[in-house]
Tab-separated table of C-alpha atoms in Angstrom:
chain	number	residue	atom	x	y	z
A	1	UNK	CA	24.174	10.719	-0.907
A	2	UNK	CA	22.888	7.639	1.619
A	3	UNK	CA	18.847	7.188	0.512
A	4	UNK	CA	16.708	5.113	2.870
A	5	UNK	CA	13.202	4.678	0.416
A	6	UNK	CA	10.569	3.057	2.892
A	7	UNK	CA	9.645	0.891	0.229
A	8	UNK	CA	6.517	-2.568	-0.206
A	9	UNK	CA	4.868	-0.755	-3.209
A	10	UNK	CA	4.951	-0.823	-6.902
A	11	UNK	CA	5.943	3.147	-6.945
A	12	UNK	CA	8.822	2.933	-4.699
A	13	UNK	CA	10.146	0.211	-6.697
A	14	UNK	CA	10.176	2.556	-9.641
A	15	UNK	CA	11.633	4.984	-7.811
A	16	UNK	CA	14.466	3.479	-6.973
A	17	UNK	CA	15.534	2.092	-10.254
A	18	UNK	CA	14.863	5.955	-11.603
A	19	UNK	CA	17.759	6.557	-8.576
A	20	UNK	CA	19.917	4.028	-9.729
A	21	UNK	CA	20.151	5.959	-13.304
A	22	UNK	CA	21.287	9.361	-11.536
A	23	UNK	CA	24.402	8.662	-9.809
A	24	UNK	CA	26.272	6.303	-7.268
A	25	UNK	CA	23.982	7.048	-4.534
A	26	UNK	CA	24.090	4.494	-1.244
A	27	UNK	CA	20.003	2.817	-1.156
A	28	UNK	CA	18.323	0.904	1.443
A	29	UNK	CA	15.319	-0.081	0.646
A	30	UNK	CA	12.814	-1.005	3.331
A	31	UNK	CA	9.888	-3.324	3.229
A	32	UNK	CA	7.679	-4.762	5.799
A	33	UNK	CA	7.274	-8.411	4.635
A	34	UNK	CA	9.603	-11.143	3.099
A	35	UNK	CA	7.116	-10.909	-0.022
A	36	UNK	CA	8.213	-7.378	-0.587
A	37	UNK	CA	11.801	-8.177	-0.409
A	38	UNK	CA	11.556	-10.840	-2.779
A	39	UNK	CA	9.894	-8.228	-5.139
A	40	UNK	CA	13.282	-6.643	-5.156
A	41	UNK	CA	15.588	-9.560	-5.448
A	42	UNK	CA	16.719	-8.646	-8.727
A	43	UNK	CA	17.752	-4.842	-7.986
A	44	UNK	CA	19.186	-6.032	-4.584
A	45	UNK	CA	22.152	-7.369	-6.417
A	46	UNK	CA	23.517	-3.944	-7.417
A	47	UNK	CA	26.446	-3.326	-5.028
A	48	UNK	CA	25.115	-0.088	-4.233
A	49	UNK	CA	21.365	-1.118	-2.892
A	50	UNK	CA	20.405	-3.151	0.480
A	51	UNK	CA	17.253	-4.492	1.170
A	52	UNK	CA	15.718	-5.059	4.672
A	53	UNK	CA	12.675	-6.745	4.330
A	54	UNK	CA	11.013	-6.623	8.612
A	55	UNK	CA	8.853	-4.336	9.991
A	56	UNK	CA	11.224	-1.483	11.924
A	57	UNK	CA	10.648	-0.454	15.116
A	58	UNK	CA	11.354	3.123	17.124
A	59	UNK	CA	14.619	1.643	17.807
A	60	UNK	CA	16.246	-0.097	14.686
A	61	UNK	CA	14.521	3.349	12.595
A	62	UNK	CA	16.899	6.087	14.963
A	63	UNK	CA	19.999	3.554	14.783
A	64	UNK	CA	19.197	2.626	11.297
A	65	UNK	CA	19.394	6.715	10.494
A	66	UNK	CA	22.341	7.321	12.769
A	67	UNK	CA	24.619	4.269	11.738
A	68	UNK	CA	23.742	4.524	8.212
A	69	UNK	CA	24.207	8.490	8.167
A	70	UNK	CA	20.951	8.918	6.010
A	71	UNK	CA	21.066	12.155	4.232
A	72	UNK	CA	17.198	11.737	2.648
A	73	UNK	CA	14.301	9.271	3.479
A	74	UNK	CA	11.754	8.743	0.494
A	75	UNK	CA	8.697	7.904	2.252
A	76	UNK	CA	6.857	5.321	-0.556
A	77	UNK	CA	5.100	3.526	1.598
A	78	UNK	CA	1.315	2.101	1.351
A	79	UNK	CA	-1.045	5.050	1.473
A	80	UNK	CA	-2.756	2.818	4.087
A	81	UNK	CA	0.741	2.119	6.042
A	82	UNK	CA	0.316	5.428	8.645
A	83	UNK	CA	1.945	3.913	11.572
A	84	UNK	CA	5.640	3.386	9.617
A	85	UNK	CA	4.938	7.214	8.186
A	86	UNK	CA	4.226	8.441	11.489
A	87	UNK	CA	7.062	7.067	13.174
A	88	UNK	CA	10.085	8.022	10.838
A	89	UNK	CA	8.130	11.868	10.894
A	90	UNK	CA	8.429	12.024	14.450
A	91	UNK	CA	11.956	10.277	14.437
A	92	UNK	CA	13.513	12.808	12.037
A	93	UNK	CA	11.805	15.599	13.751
A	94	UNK	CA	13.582	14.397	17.134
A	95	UNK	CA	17.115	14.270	15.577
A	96	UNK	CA	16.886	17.174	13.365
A	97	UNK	CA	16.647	18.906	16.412
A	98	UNK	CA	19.759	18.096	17.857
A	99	UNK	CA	22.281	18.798	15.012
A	100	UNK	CA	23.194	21.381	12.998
A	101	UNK	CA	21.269	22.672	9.460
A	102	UNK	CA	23.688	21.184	7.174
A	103	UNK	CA	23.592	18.011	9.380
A	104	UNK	CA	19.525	17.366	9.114
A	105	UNK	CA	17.891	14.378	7.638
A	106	UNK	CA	15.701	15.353	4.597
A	107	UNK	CA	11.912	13.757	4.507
A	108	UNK	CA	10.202	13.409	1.743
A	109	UNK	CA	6.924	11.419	0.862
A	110	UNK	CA	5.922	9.986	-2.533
A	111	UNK	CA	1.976	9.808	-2.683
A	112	UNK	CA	0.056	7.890	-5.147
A	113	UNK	CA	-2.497	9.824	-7.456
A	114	UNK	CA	-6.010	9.103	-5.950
A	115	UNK	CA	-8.721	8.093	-8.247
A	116	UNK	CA	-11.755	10.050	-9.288
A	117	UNK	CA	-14.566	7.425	-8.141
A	118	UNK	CA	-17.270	10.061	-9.444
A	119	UNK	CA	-20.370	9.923	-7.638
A	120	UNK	CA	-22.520	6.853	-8.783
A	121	UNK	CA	-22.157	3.542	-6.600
A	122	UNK	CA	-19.653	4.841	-4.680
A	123	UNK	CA	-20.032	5.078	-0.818
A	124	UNK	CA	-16.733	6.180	1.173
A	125	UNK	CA	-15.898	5.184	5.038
A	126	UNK	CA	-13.557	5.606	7.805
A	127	UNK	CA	-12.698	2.573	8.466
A	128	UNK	CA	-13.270	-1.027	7.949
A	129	UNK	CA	-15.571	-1.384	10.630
A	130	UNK	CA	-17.975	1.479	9.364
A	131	UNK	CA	-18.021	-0.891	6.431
A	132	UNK	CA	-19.673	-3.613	8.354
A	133	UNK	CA	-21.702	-2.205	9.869
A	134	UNK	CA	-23.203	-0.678	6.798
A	135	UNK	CA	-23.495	-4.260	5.367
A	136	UNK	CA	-25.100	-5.851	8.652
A	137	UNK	CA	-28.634	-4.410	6.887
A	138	UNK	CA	-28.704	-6.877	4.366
A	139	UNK	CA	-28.899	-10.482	3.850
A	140	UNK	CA	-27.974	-12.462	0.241
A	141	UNK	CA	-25.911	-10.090	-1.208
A	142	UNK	CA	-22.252	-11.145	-2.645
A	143	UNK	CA	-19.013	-9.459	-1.649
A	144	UNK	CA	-15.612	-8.823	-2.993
A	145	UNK	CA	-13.299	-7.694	-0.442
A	146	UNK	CA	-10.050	-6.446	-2.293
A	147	UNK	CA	-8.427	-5.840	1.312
A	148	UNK	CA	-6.240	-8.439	1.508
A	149	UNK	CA	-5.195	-10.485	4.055
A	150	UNK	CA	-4.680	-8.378	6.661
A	151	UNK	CA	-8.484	-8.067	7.470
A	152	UNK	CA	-9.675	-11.655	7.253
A	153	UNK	CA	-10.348	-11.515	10.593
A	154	UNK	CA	-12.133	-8.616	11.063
A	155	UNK	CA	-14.485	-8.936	7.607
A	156	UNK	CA	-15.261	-12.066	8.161
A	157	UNK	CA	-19.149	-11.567	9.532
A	158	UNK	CA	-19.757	-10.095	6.551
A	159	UNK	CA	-20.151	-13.887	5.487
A	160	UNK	CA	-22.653	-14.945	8.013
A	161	UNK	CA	-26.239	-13.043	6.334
A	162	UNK	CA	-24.305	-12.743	2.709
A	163	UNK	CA	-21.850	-14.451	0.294
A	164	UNK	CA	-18.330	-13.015	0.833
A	165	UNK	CA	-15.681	-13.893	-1.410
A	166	UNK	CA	-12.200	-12.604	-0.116
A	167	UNK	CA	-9.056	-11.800	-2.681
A	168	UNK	CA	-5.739	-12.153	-1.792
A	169	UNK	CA	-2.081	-12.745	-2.286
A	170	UNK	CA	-1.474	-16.272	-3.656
A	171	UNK	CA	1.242	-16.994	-0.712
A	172	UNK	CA	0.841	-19.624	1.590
A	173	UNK	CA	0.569	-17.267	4.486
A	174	UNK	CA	-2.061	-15.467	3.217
A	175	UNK	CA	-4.057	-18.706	1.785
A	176	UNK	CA	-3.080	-20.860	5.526
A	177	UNK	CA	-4.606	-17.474	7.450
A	178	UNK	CA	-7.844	-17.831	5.348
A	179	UNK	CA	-8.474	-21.541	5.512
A	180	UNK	CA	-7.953	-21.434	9.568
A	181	UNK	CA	-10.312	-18.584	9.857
A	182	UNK	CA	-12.977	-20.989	8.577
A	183	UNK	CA	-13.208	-19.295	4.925
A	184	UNK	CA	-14.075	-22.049	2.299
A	185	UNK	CA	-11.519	-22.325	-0.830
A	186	UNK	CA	-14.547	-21.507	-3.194
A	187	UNK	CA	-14.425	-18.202	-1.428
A	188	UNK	CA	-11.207	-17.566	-1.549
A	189	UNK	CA	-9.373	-15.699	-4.839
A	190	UNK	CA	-5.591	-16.186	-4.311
A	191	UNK	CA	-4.300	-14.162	-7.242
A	192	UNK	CA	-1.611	-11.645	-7.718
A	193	UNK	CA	-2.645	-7.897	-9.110
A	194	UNK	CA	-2.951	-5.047	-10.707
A	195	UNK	CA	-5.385	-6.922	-12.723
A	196	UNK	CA	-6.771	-5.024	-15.909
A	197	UNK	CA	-10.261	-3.826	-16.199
A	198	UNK	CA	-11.376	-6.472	-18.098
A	199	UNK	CA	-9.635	-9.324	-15.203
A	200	UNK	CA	-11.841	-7.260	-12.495
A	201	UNK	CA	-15.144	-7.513	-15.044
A	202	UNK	CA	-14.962	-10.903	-15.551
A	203	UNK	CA	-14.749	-11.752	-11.737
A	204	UNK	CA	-17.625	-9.317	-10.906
A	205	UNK	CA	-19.482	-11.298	-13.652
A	206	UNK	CA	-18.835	-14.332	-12.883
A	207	UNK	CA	-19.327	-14.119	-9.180
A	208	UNK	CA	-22.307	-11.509	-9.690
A	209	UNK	CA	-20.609	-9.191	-6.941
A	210	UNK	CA	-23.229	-6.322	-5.731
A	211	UNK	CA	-20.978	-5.031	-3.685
A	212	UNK	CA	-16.242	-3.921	-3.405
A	213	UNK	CA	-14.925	-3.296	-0.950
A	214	UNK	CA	-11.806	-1.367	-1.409
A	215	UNK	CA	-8.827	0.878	-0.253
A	216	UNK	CA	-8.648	4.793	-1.818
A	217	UNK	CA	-4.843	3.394	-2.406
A	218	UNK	CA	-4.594	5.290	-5.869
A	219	UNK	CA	-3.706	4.698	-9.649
A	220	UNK	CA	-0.555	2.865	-9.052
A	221	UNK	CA	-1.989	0.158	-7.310
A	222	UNK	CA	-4.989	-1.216	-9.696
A	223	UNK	CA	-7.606	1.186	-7.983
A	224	UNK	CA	-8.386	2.820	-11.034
A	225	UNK	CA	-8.944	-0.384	-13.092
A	226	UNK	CA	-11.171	-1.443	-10.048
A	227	UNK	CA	-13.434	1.309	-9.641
A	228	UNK	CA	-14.048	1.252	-14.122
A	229	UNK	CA	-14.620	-2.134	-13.581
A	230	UNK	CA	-17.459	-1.616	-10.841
A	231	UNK	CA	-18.651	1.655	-13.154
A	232	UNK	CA	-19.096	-0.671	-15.967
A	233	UNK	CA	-20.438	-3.630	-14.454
A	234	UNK	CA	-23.328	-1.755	-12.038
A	235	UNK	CA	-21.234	-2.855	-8.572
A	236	UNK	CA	-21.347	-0.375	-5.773
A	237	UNK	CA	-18.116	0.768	-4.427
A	238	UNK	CA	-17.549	0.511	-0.609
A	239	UNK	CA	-13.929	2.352	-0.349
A	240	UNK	CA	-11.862	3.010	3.233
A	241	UNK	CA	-10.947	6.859	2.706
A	242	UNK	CA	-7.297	7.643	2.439
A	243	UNK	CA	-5.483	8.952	5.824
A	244	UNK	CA	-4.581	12.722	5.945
A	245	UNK	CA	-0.910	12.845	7.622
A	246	UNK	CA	1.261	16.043	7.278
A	247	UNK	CA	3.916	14.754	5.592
A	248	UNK	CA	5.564	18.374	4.500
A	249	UNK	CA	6.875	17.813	1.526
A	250	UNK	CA	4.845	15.873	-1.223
A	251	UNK	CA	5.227	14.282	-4.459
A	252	UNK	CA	2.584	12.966	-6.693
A	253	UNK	CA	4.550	11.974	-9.682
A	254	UNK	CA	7.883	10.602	-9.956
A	255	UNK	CA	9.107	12.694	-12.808
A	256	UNK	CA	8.561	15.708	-10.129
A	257	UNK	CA	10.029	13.748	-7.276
A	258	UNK	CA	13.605	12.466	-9.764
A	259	UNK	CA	13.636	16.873	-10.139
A	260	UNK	CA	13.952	17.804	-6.771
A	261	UNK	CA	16.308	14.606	-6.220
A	262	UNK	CA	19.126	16.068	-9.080
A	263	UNK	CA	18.954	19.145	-7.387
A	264	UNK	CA	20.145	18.127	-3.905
């Protein structure tokens, strides 16, 4: 069987060496960034596994699916990563129409746990820039932003009326994008998670953080340990909500997803 496992998380890393266990199956493994591909340098050596580490376009996924004959796409992408999801949906759906049953390209999609944030601290948006504006009403407060990189740009106001500290991958991408942005390096946290509950308690107090701002991105990616961290330490919890996509068919553990997989 040819597997293509949209990949640039911790879970579809797992997945994949679960795969490798069950049989000679042919892998690619996709990942948006050069970081993610180094993440799998190891596993890339086995003969049977190739890793493309770019972000795919409408183009490269249909000949990618075609040229590759992919019998089953694992969707583990970032909860947060809708666009790539989208795309391959609509992709399959356009080729599945034009071949026979026994010809169609499986989808499935692997999605992280979410985390029970309870209802004490917690405040949940749409989007970033619900986030700010919430935060425009005060002055003095400090900030964690656990978004990454990705949204230096846009979160940066925060830091004009309060202190914002921003964490991030320790790459020098990540670290060059912050400094030219005007962020100062004793606001910048360049480390690389999951971190444990107690790493996340110790930052909230030492920085005295009043407010996180976070992703609903689930277990697998150090959410939980975040939000006991903030329960513990008395620090409100400003989380993006999850997107809802139809994905069809859905797996929320990978025990359940390596069952459906031996059966094919």
């Amino acid at each position: 069987m040819k597997i293509w496992i949209i990949g640039g998380t911790k879970d579809s890393r797992n997945i994949l060496n679960e795969i490798l266990k069950i049989g000679e199956n042919d892998i690619i493994v996709s990942t948006a960034t050069e970081y993610g591909g180094k993440l799998l340098e190891n596993v890339a050596k086995n003969k049977n596994v190739h890793v493309i580490s770019e972000k795919l376009n409408v183009l490269q996924i249909e000949e990618m699916i075609l040229e590759k004959n992919i019998d089953l796409i694992i969707d583990a992408s970032h909860p947060y990563a809708q666009n790539i999801s989208n795309t391959v949906i609509s992709m399959v759906s356009y080729l599945n129409e034009r071949v026979t049953q026994e010809k169609k390209v499986k989808y499935i999609r692997f999605e992280r746990k979410m985390v029970d944030y309870g209802n004490k601290n917690i405040f949940k948006f749409q989007d970033l820039q619900e986030i700010i504006k919430f935060l425009r009403q005060f002055e003095n407060k400090t900030i964690l932003s656990t978004l990454g990189s990705n949204t230096l740009a846009e979160i940066k106001e925060v830091g004009e009326k309060n202190r914002l500290f921003v964490r991030i991958l320790p790459t020098t991408s990540s670290i060059q994008n912050a400094e030219e942005l005007g962020y100062l390096p004793k606001n910048i946290i360049a480390m690389q998670g999951p971190f444990s509950k107690n790493m996340n308690v110790v930052m909230l107090q030492d920085l005295k953080i009043d407010y996180l701002i976070t992703k609903e991105s689930g277990e697998t990616g150090g959410e939980l340990q975040k939000v006991k961290a903030c329960q513990e330490c008395g620090v409100t919890i400003l989380a993006i909500k999850r997107p809802v996509l139809d994905y069809g068919t859905v797996f929320n553990t990978i025990e359940e997803l390596m069952r459906y997989l031996v059966k094919l």
